[in-house]
């Protein structure tokens, strides 16, 4: 099983790959995220010049999880598209002109991302692992068709806010001056 791709072997017109559970290229790497679920990844890598490559593709799978609202075990579907420019790994000393703080505000939805590779090999299985991990929702919810009567939450629409209608007990606070009443002055 080949986990990394030798970029020196990519022809000028590019190469398309189809990795899935049957072919098994990334089974061991993805097992901690997807368990025994199947996956299908199709991607194309083509050279832009002698060192840089364009990679684009899509991965589809399911991850075992629990609904954050009702606790039901679910198989949450993940389908992610990606587009990256693969560049050789460069040393970036702290004070170099290429060093930059990575911050979420620097990202925009339409931009192509850059990914580094070492030597002539790119670890595609590890890349797919990260794509799935980043696509995993923080608070997954039951799809409507799987559990239309998710009993705990009152608003079944995942795109709207989640609210519990629980009233807080009304507790009358003690006066801040009550402690002064027991003070004795000499």
mmCIF file with all atom_site columns, C-alpha atoms in Angstrom:
data_model
loop_
_atom_site.group_PDB
_atom_site.id
_atom_site.type_symbol
_atom_site.label_atom_id
_atom_site.label_alt_id
_atom_site.label_comp_id
_atom_site.label_asym_id
_atom_site.label_entity_id
_atom_site.label_seq_id
_atom_site.pdbx_PDB_ins_code
_atom_site.Cartn_x
_atom_site.Cartn_y
_atom_site.Cartn_z
_atom_site.occupancy
_atom_site.B_iso_or_equiv
_atom_site.pdbx_formal_charge
_atom_site.auth_seq_id
_atom_site.auth_comp_id
_atom_site.auth_asym_id
_atom_site.auth_atom_id
_atom_site.pdbx_PDB_model_num
ATOM 1   C CA . UNK A 1 1   ? 0.000   0.000  0.000   1.00 0.00 ? 1   UNK A CA 1
ATOM 2   C CA . UNK A 1 2   ? 1.359   3.342  -1.076  1.00 0.00 ? 2   UNK A CA 1
ATOM 3   C CA . UNK A 1 3   ? 0.651   6.177  1.388   1.00 0.00 ? 3   UNK A CA 1
ATOM 4   C CA . UNK A 1 4   ? 2.736   8.932  -0.164  1.00 0.00 ? 4   UNK A CA 1
ATOM 5   C CA . UNK A 1 5   ? 2.883   10.036 -3.764  1.00 0.00 ? 5   UNK A CA 1
ATOM 6   C CA . UNK A 1 6   ? 6.189   10.493 -5.577  1.00 0.00 ? 6   UNK A CA 1
ATOM 7   C CA . UNK A 1 7   ? 5.712   13.878 -7.244  1.00 0.00 ? 7   UNK A CA 1
ATOM 8   C CA . UNK A 1 8   ? 8.662   13.259 -9.599  1.00 0.00 ? 8   UNK A CA 1
ATOM 9   C CA . UNK A 1 9   ? 6.565   10.550 -11.309 1.00 0.00 ? 9   UNK A CA 1
ATOM 10  C CA . UNK A 1 10  ? 3.641   12.879 -12.152 1.00 0.00 ? 10  UNK A CA 1
ATOM 11  C CA . UNK A 1 11  ? 3.452   13.413 -15.932 1.00 0.00 ? 11  UNK A CA 1
ATOM 12  C CA . UNK A 1 12  ? 3.118   16.914 -17.418 1.00 0.00 ? 12  UNK A CA 1
ATOM 13  C CA . UNK A 1 13  ? -0.617  16.436 -18.089 1.00 0.00 ? 13  UNK A CA 1
ATOM 14  C CA . UNK A 1 14  ? -1.152  15.373 -14.474 1.00 0.00 ? 14  UNK A CA 1
ATOM 15  C CA . UNK A 1 15  ? -2.447  12.199 -12.896 1.00 0.00 ? 15  UNK A CA 1
ATOM 16  C CA . UNK A 1 16  ? -5.820  11.351 -11.377 1.00 0.00 ? 16  UNK A CA 1
ATOM 17  C CA . UNK A 1 17  ? -6.058  8.981  -8.418  1.00 0.00 ? 17  UNK A CA 1
ATOM 18  C CA . UNK A 1 18  ? -9.021  7.129  -6.953  1.00 0.00 ? 18  UNK A CA 1
ATOM 19  C CA . UNK A 1 19  ? -8.473  5.872  -3.422  1.00 0.00 ? 19  UNK A CA 1
ATOM 20  C CA . UNK A 1 20  ? -11.199 4.054  -1.545  1.00 0.00 ? 20  UNK A CA 1
ATOM 21  C CA . UNK A 1 21  ? -11.751 1.460  1.145   1.00 0.00 ? 21  UNK A CA 1
ATOM 22  C CA . UNK A 1 22  ? -11.403 -1.391 -1.375  1.00 0.00 ? 22  UNK A CA 1
ATOM 23  C CA . UNK A 1 23  ? -8.011  -0.257 -2.704  1.00 0.00 ? 23  UNK A CA 1
ATOM 24  C CA . UNK A 1 24  ? -6.927  0.469  0.889   1.00 0.00 ? 24  UNK A CA 1
ATOM 25  C CA . UNK A 1 25  ? -4.243  3.143  0.422   1.00 0.00 ? 25  UNK A CA 1
ATOM 26  C CA . UNK A 1 26  ? -5.360  5.213  3.429   1.00 0.00 ? 26  UNK A CA 1
ATOM 27  C CA . UNK A 1 27  ? -7.336  2.675  5.507   1.00 0.00 ? 27  UNK A CA 1
ATOM 28  C CA . UNK A 1 28  ? -4.858  2.541  8.406   1.00 0.00 ? 28  UNK A CA 1
ATOM 29  C CA . UNK A 1 29  ? -4.377  6.330  8.548   1.00 0.00 ? 29  UNK A CA 1
ATOM 30  C CA . UNK A 1 30  ? -8.115  7.154  8.451   1.00 0.00 ? 30  UNK A CA 1
ATOM 31  C CA . UNK A 1 31  ? -9.269  4.385  10.822  1.00 0.00 ? 31  UNK A CA 1
ATOM 32  C CA . UNK A 1 32  ? -9.088  6.560  13.956  1.00 0.00 ? 32  UNK A CA 1
ATOM 33  C CA . UNK A 1 33  ? -11.544 9.058  12.430  1.00 0.00 ? 33  UNK A CA 1
ATOM 34  C CA . UNK A 1 34  ? -13.933 6.998  10.322  1.00 0.00 ? 34  UNK A CA 1
ATOM 35  C CA . UNK A 1 35  ? -13.815 3.642  12.116  1.00 0.00 ? 35  UNK A CA 1
ATOM 36  C CA . UNK A 1 36  ? -15.178 0.901  9.858   1.00 0.00 ? 36  UNK A CA 1
ATOM 37  C CA . UNK A 1 37  ? -16.982 3.321  7.514   1.00 0.00 ? 37  UNK A CA 1
ATOM 38  C CA . UNK A 1 38  ? -16.045 3.430  3.849   1.00 0.00 ? 38  UNK A CA 1
ATOM 39  C CA . UNK A 1 39  ? -14.393 6.356  2.106   1.00 0.00 ? 39  UNK A CA 1
ATOM 40  C CA . UNK A 1 40  ? -13.863 7.456  -1.459  1.00 0.00 ? 40  UNK A CA 1
ATOM 41  C CA . UNK A 1 41  ? -11.253 10.037 -2.460  1.00 0.00 ? 41  UNK A CA 1
ATOM 42  C CA . UNK A 1 42  ? -10.693 11.219 -6.007  1.00 0.00 ? 42  UNK A CA 1
ATOM 43  C CA . UNK A 1 43  ? -7.944  13.745 -6.656  1.00 0.00 ? 43  UNK A CA 1
ATOM 44  C CA . UNK A 1 44  ? -5.782  15.064 -9.463  1.00 0.00 ? 44  UNK A CA 1
ATOM 45  C CA . UNK A 1 45  ? -2.214  16.301 -9.203  1.00 0.00 ? 45  UNK A CA 1
ATOM 46  C CA . UNK A 1 46  ? -0.590  18.186 -12.046 1.00 0.00 ? 46  UNK A CA 1
ATOM 47  C CA . UNK A 1 47  ? 2.725   20.030 -12.198 1.00 0.00 ? 47  UNK A CA 1
ATOM 48  C CA . UNK A 1 48  ? 2.737   23.830 -12.473 1.00 0.00 ? 48  UNK A CA 1
ATOM 49  C CA . UNK A 1 49  ? 6.520   23.986 -12.845 1.00 0.00 ? 49  UNK A CA 1
ATOM 50  C CA . UNK A 1 50  ? 9.451   21.786 -11.815 1.00 0.00 ? 50  UNK A CA 1
ATOM 51  C CA . UNK A 1 51  ? 8.749   22.144 -8.069  1.00 0.00 ? 51  UNK A CA 1
ATOM 52  C CA . UNK A 1 52  ? 5.140   23.264 -7.606  1.00 0.00 ? 52  UNK A CA 1
ATOM 53  C CA . UNK A 1 53  ? 2.024   21.174 -8.153  1.00 0.00 ? 53  UNK A CA 1
ATOM 54  C CA . UNK A 1 54  ? -1.707  21.800 -8.200  1.00 0.00 ? 54  UNK A CA 1
ATOM 55  C CA . UNK A 1 55  ? -3.866  19.282 -6.359  1.00 0.00 ? 55  UNK A CA 1
ATOM 56  C CA . UNK A 1 56  ? -7.660  19.236 -6.364  1.00 0.00 ? 56  UNK A CA 1
ATOM 57  C CA . UNK A 1 57  ? -10.184 16.636 -5.390  1.00 0.00 ? 57  UNK A CA 1
ATOM 58  C CA . UNK A 1 58  ? -12.966 15.447 -3.140  1.00 0.00 ? 58  UNK A CA 1
ATOM 59  C CA . UNK A 1 59  ? -13.376 12.967 -0.291  1.00 0.00 ? 59  UNK A CA 1
ATOM 60  C CA . UNK A 1 60  ? -16.624 11.408 0.920   1.00 0.00 ? 60  UNK A CA 1
ATOM 61  C CA . UNK A 1 61  ? -17.075 9.327  4.066   1.00 0.00 ? 61  UNK A CA 1
ATOM 62  C CA . UNK A 1 62  ? -18.998 9.101  7.329   1.00 0.00 ? 62  UNK A CA 1
ATOM 63  C CA . UNK A 1 63  ? -17.694 9.506  10.856  1.00 0.00 ? 63  UNK A CA 1
ATOM 64  C CA . UNK A 1 64  ? -19.145 7.810  13.937  1.00 0.00 ? 64  UNK A CA 1
ATOM 65  C CA . UNK A 1 65  ? -20.345 10.479 16.365  1.00 0.00 ? 65  UNK A CA 1
ATOM 66  C CA . UNK A 1 66  ? -23.127 11.411 18.765  1.00 0.00 ? 66  UNK A CA 1
ATOM 67  C CA . UNK A 1 67  ? -25.814 14.026 18.316  1.00 0.00 ? 67  UNK A CA 1
ATOM 68  C CA . UNK A 1 68  ? -24.901 16.988 20.513  1.00 0.00 ? 68  UNK A CA 1
ATOM 69  C CA . UNK A 1 69  ? -28.602 17.576 21.243  1.00 0.00 ? 69  UNK A CA 1
ATOM 70  C CA . UNK A 1 70  ? -30.067 14.162 22.035  1.00 0.00 ? 70  UNK A CA 1
ATOM 71  C CA . UNK A 1 71  ? -27.036 11.866 22.399  1.00 0.00 ? 71  UNK A CA 1
ATOM 72  C CA . UNK A 1 72  ? -28.133 9.452  19.656  1.00 0.00 ? 72  UNK A CA 1
ATOM 73  C CA . UNK A 1 73  ? -25.289 7.594  17.934  1.00 0.00 ? 73  UNK A CA 1
ATOM 74  C CA . UNK A 1 74  ? -25.080 8.833  14.340  1.00 0.00 ? 74  UNK A CA 1
ATOM 75  C CA . UNK A 1 75  ? -22.919 8.316  11.267  1.00 0.00 ? 75  UNK A CA 1
ATOM 76  C CA . UNK A 1 76  ? -22.242 11.926 10.279  1.00 0.00 ? 76  UNK A CA 1
ATOM 77  C CA . UNK A 1 77  ? -21.667 12.332 6.518   1.00 0.00 ? 77  UNK A CA 1
ATOM 78  C CA . UNK A 1 78  ? -18.573 14.243 5.374   1.00 0.00 ? 78  UNK A CA 1
ATOM 79  C CA . UNK A 1 79  ? -18.095 15.377 1.774   1.00 0.00 ? 79  UNK A CA 1
ATOM 80  C CA . UNK A 1 80  ? -15.262 17.846 1.306   1.00 0.00 ? 80  UNK A CA 1
ATOM 81  C CA . UNK A 1 81  ? -13.704 19.378 -1.783  1.00 0.00 ? 81  UNK A CA 1
ATOM 82  C CA . UNK A 1 82  ? -10.164 20.722 -1.649  1.00 0.00 ? 82  UNK A CA 1
ATOM 83  C CA . UNK A 1 83  ? -7.737  22.592 -3.856  1.00 0.00 ? 83  UNK A CA 1
ATOM 84  C CA . UNK A 1 84  ? -4.108  23.096 -2.877  1.00 0.00 ? 84  UNK A CA 1
ATOM 85  C CA . UNK A 1 85  ? -0.848  24.229 -4.356  1.00 0.00 ? 85  UNK A CA 1
ATOM 86  C CA . UNK A 1 86  ? 1.930   21.863 -3.262  1.00 0.00 ? 86  UNK A CA 1
ATOM 87  C CA . UNK A 1 87  ? 5.230   23.671 -2.691  1.00 0.00 ? 87  UNK A CA 1
ATOM 88  C CA . UNK A 1 88  ? 8.596   22.399 -1.411  1.00 0.00 ? 88  UNK A CA 1
ATOM 89  C CA . UNK A 1 89  ? 9.128   22.794 2.338   1.00 0.00 ? 89  UNK A CA 1
ATOM 90  C CA . UNK A 1 90  ? 11.148  25.909 3.109   1.00 0.00 ? 90  UNK A CA 1
ATOM 91  C CA . UNK A 1 91  ? 12.967  26.848 6.286   1.00 0.00 ? 91  UNK A CA 1
ATOM 92  C CA . UNK A 1 92  ? 11.368  29.918 7.799   1.00 0.00 ? 92  UNK A CA 1
ATOM 93  C CA . UNK A 1 93  ? 13.472  31.499 10.533  1.00 0.00 ? 93  UNK A CA 1
ATOM 94  C CA . UNK A 1 94  ? 11.465  33.647 12.946  1.00 0.00 ? 94  UNK A CA 1
ATOM 95  C CA . UNK A 1 95  ? 12.667  36.918 11.466  1.00 0.00 ? 95  UNK A CA 1
ATOM 96  C CA . UNK A 1 96  ? 12.544  35.984 7.782   1.00 0.00 ? 96  UNK A CA 1
ATOM 97  C CA . UNK A 1 97  ? 10.416  37.930 5.323   1.00 0.00 ? 97  UNK A CA 1
ATOM 98  C CA . UNK A 1 98  ? 8.319   34.781 4.702   1.00 0.00 ? 98  UNK A CA 1
ATOM 99  C CA . UNK A 1 99  ? 7.422   34.147 8.335   1.00 0.00 ? 99  UNK A CA 1
ATOM 100 C CA . UNK A 1 100 ? 3.835   35.048 9.100   1.00 0.00 ? 100 UNK A CA 1
ATOM 101 C CA . UNK A 1 101 ? 1.374   34.472 11.877  1.00 0.00 ? 101 UNK A CA 1
ATOM 102 C CA . UNK A 1 102 ? -1.359  32.096 10.767  1.00 0.00 ? 102 UNK A CA 1
ATOM 103 C CA . UNK A 1 103 ? -4.683  33.375 11.963  1.00 0.00 ? 103 UNK A CA 1
ATOM 104 C CA . UNK A 1 104 ? -8.233  32.389 11.098  1.00 0.00 ? 104 UNK A CA 1
ATOM 105 C CA . UNK A 1 105 ? -8.942  35.968 9.970   1.00 0.00 ? 105 UNK A CA 1
ATOM 106 C CA . UNK A 1 106 ? -6.361  35.506 7.202   1.00 0.00 ? 106 UNK A CA 1
ATOM 107 C CA . UNK A 1 107 ? -8.478  32.825 5.554   1.00 0.00 ? 107 UNK A CA 1
ATOM 108 C CA . UNK A 1 108 ? -11.170 33.369 2.978   1.00 0.00 ? 108 UNK A CA 1
ATOM 109 C CA . UNK A 1 109 ? -13.470 30.781 1.466   1.00 0.00 ? 109 UNK A CA 1
ATOM 110 C CA . UNK A 1 110 ? -12.402 30.966 -2.203  1.00 0.00 ? 110 UNK A CA 1
ATOM 111 C CA . UNK A 1 111 ? -8.623  31.087 -1.956  1.00 0.00 ? 111 UNK A CA 1
ATOM 112 C CA . UNK A 1 112 ? -6.335  28.261 -2.911  1.00 0.00 ? 112 UNK A CA 1
ATOM 113 C CA . UNK A 1 113 ? -4.369  26.970 0.044   1.00 0.00 ? 113 UNK A CA 1
ATOM 114 C CA . UNK A 1 114 ? -0.723  26.004 0.054   1.00 0.00 ? 114 UNK A CA 1
ATOM 115 C CA . UNK A 1 115 ? 0.647   22.765 1.413   1.00 0.00 ? 115 UNK A CA 1
ATOM 116 C CA . UNK A 1 116 ? 4.307   21.841 1.787   1.00 0.00 ? 116 UNK A CA 1
ATOM 117 C CA . UNK A 1 117 ? 5.990   18.575 0.858   1.00 0.00 ? 117 UNK A CA 1
ATOM 118 C CA . UNK A 1 118 ? 9.449   17.249 1.711   1.00 0.00 ? 118 UNK A CA 1
ATOM 119 C CA . UNK A 1 119 ? 11.826  15.713 -0.782  1.00 0.00 ? 119 UNK A CA 1
ATOM 120 C CA . UNK A 1 120 ? 9.818   14.458 -3.770  1.00 0.00 ? 120 UNK A CA 1
ATOM 121 C CA . UNK A 1 121 ? 7.031   12.787 -1.752  1.00 0.00 ? 121 UNK A CA 1
ATOM 122 C CA . UNK A 1 122 ? 3.667   14.086 -0.604  1.00 0.00 ? 122 UNK A CA 1
ATOM 123 C CA . UNK A 1 123 ? 1.871   12.178 2.175   1.00 0.00 ? 123 UNK A CA 1
ATOM 124 C CA . UNK A 1 124 ? -1.625  12.118 0.690   1.00 0.00 ? 124 UNK A CA 1
ATOM 125 C CA . UNK A 1 125 ? -3.086  9.774  3.317   1.00 0.00 ? 125 UNK A CA 1
ATOM 126 C CA . UNK A 1 126 ? -2.131  12.184 6.115   1.00 0.00 ? 126 UNK A CA 1
ATOM 127 C CA . UNK A 1 127 ? -3.534  15.088 4.094   1.00 0.00 ? 127 UNK A CA 1
ATOM 128 C CA . UNK A 1 128 ? -6.889  13.290 3.707   1.00 0.00 ? 128 UNK A CA 1
ATOM 129 C CA . UNK A 1 129 ? -6.867  12.597 7.469   1.00 0.00 ? 129 UNK A CA 1
ATOM 130 C CA . UNK A 1 130 ? -6.555  16.344 8.119   1.00 0.00 ? 130 UNK A CA 1
ATOM 131 C CA . UNK A 1 131 ? -9.311  17.207 5.622   1.00 0.00 ? 131 UNK A CA 1
ATOM 132 C CA . UNK A 1 132 ? -11.728 14.883 7.442   1.00 0.00 ? 132 UNK A CA 1
ATOM 133 C CA . UNK A 1 133 ? -10.626 16.086 10.885  1.00 0.00 ? 133 UNK A CA 1
ATOM 134 C CA . UNK A 1 134 ? -11.164 19.734 9.924   1.00 0.00 ? 134 UNK A CA 1
ATOM 135 C CA . UNK A 1 135 ? -14.575 18.959 8.402   1.00 0.00 ? 135 UNK A CA 1
ATOM 136 C CA . UNK A 1 136 ? -15.791 17.217 11.568  1.00 0.00 ? 136 UNK A CA 1
ATOM 137 C CA . UNK A 1 137 ? -18.351 19.501 13.250  1.00 0.00 ? 137 UNK A CA 1
ATOM 138 C CA . UNK A 1 138 ? -17.831 20.600 16.827  1.00 0.00 ? 138 UNK A CA 1
ATOM 139 C CA . UNK A 1 139 ? -21.514 20.007 17.674  1.00 0.00 ? 139 UNK A CA 1
ATOM 140 C CA . UNK A 1 140 ? -22.956 17.441 15.252  1.00 0.00 ? 140 UNK A CA 1
ATOM 141 C CA . UNK A 1 141 ? -26.738 17.075 15.090  1.00 0.00 ? 141 UNK A CA 1
ATOM 142 C CA . UNK A 1 142 ? -29.002 14.310 13.859  1.00 0.00 ? 142 UNK A CA 1
ATOM 143 C CA . UNK A 1 143 ? -30.008 14.667 10.236  1.00 0.00 ? 143 UNK A CA 1
ATOM 144 C CA . UNK A 1 144 ? -33.790 15.170 10.095  1.00 0.00 ? 144 UNK A CA 1
ATOM 145 C CA . UNK A 1 145 ? -34.394 11.924 8.260   1.00 0.00 ? 145 UNK A CA 1
ATOM 146 C CA . UNK A 1 146 ? -32.447 9.890  10.858  1.00 0.00 ? 146 UNK A CA 1
ATOM 147 C CA . UNK A 1 147 ? -34.173 11.238 13.958  1.00 0.00 ? 147 UNK A CA 1
ATOM 148 C CA . UNK A 1 148 ? -37.068 13.653 13.265  1.00 0.00 ? 148 UNK A CA 1
ATOM 149 C CA . UNK A 1 149 ? -38.191 13.513 16.917  1.00 0.00 ? 149 UNK A CA 1
ATOM 150 C CA . UNK A 1 150 ? -34.926 14.448 18.636  1.00 0.00 ? 150 UNK A CA 1
ATOM 151 C CA . UNK A 1 151 ? -36.672 14.980 21.985  1.00 0.00 ? 151 UNK A CA 1
ATOM 152 C CA . UNK A 1 152 ? -34.435 17.331 23.973  1.00 0.00 ? 152 UNK A CA 1
ATOM 153 C CA . UNK A 1 153 ? -34.136 20.328 21.704  1.00 0.00 ? 153 UNK A CA 1
ATOM 154 C CA . UNK A 1 154 ? -37.039 22.565 20.757  1.00 0.00 ? 154 UNK A CA 1
ATOM 155 C CA . UNK A 1 155 ? -35.758 23.845 17.446  1.00 0.00 ? 155 UNK A CA 1
ATOM 156 C CA . UNK A 1 156 ? -34.935 21.028 14.969  1.00 0.00 ? 156 UNK A CA 1
ATOM 157 C CA . UNK A 1 157 ? -33.427 23.334 12.319  1.00 0.00 ? 157 UNK A CA 1
ATOM 158 C CA . UNK A 1 158 ? -29.605 23.028 12.496  1.00 0.00 ? 158 UNK A CA 1
ATOM 159 C CA . UNK A 1 159 ? -29.124 26.414 10.856  1.00 0.00 ? 159 UNK A CA 1
ATOM 160 C CA . UNK A 1 160 ? -30.983 28.213 13.657  1.00 0.00 ? 160 UNK A CA 1
ATOM 161 C CA . UNK A 1 161 ? -29.903 28.791 17.240  1.00 0.00 ? 161 UNK A CA 1
ATOM 162 C CA . UNK A 1 162 ? -30.272 26.159 19.921  1.00 0.00 ? 162 UNK A CA 1
ATOM 163 C CA . UNK A 1 163 ? -32.198 27.274 23.025  1.00 0.00 ? 163 UNK A CA 1
ATOM 164 C CA . UNK A 1 164 ? -33.295 25.562 26.211  1.00 0.00 ? 164 UNK A CA 1
ATOM 165 C CA . UNK A 1 165 ? -36.411 27.202 27.682  1.00 0.00 ? 165 UNK A CA 1
ATOM 166 C CA . UNK A 1 166 ? -35.479 26.668 31.300  1.00 0.00 ? 166 UNK A CA 1
ATOM 167 C CA . UNK A 1 167 ? -36.445 29.317 33.817  1.00 0.00 ? 167 UNK A CA 1
ATOM 168 C CA . UNK A 1 168 ? -33.814 30.288 36.326  1.00 0.00 ? 168 UNK A CA 1
ATOM 169 C CA . UNK A 1 169 ? -34.970 30.334 39.978  1.00 0.00 ? 169 UNK A CA 1
ATOM 170 C CA . UNK A 1 170 ? -35.702 33.793 41.313  1.00 0.00 ? 170 UNK A CA 1
ATOM 171 C CA . UNK A 1 171 ? -33.435 34.282 44.298  1.00 0.00 ? 171 UNK A CA 1
ATOM 172 C CA . UNK A 1 172 ? -33.604 37.521 46.236  1.00 0.00 ? 172 UNK A CA 1
ATOM 173 C CA . UNK A 1 173 ? -30.059 38.623 46.994  1.00 0.00 ? 173 UNK A CA 1
ATOM 174 C CA . UNK A 1 174 ? -29.238 39.714 50.509  1.00 0.00 ? 174 UNK A CA 1
ATOM 175 C CA . UNK A 1 175 ? -28.681 43.407 50.968  1.00 0.00 ? 175 UNK A CA 1
ATOM 176 C CA . UNK A 1 176 ? -24.993 44.362 50.873  1.00 0.00 ? 176 UNK A CA 1
ATOM 177 C CA . UNK A 1 177 ? -25.577 46.473 54.002  1.00 0.00 ? 177 UNK A CA 1
ATOM 178 C CA . UNK A 1 178 ? -26.801 43.503 56.079  1.00 0.00 ? 178 UNK A CA 1
ATOM 179 C CA . UNK A 1 179 ? -23.215 42.668 57.041  1.00 0.00 ? 179 UNK A CA 1
ATOM 180 C CA . UNK A 1 180 ? -22.770 46.168 58.470  1.00 0.00 ? 180 UNK A CA 1
ATOM 181 C CA . UNK A 1 181 ? -25.694 45.678 60.845  1.00 0.00 ? 181 UNK A CA 1
ATOM 182 C CA . UNK A 1 182 ? -23.705 43.236 62.990  1.00 0.00 ? 182 UNK A CA 1
ATOM 183 C CA . UNK A 1 183 ? -20.558 45.369 63.112  1.00 0.00 ? 183 UNK A CA 1
ATOM 184 C CA . UNK A 1 184 ? -19.718 46.923 66.491  1.00 0.00 ? 184 UNK A CA 1
ATOM 185 C CA . UNK A 1 185 ? -17.688 50.078 66.707  1.00 0.00 ? 185 UNK A CA 1
ATOM 186 C CA . UNK A 1 186 ? -15.704 51.044 69.789  1.00 0.00 ? 186 UNK A CA 1
#
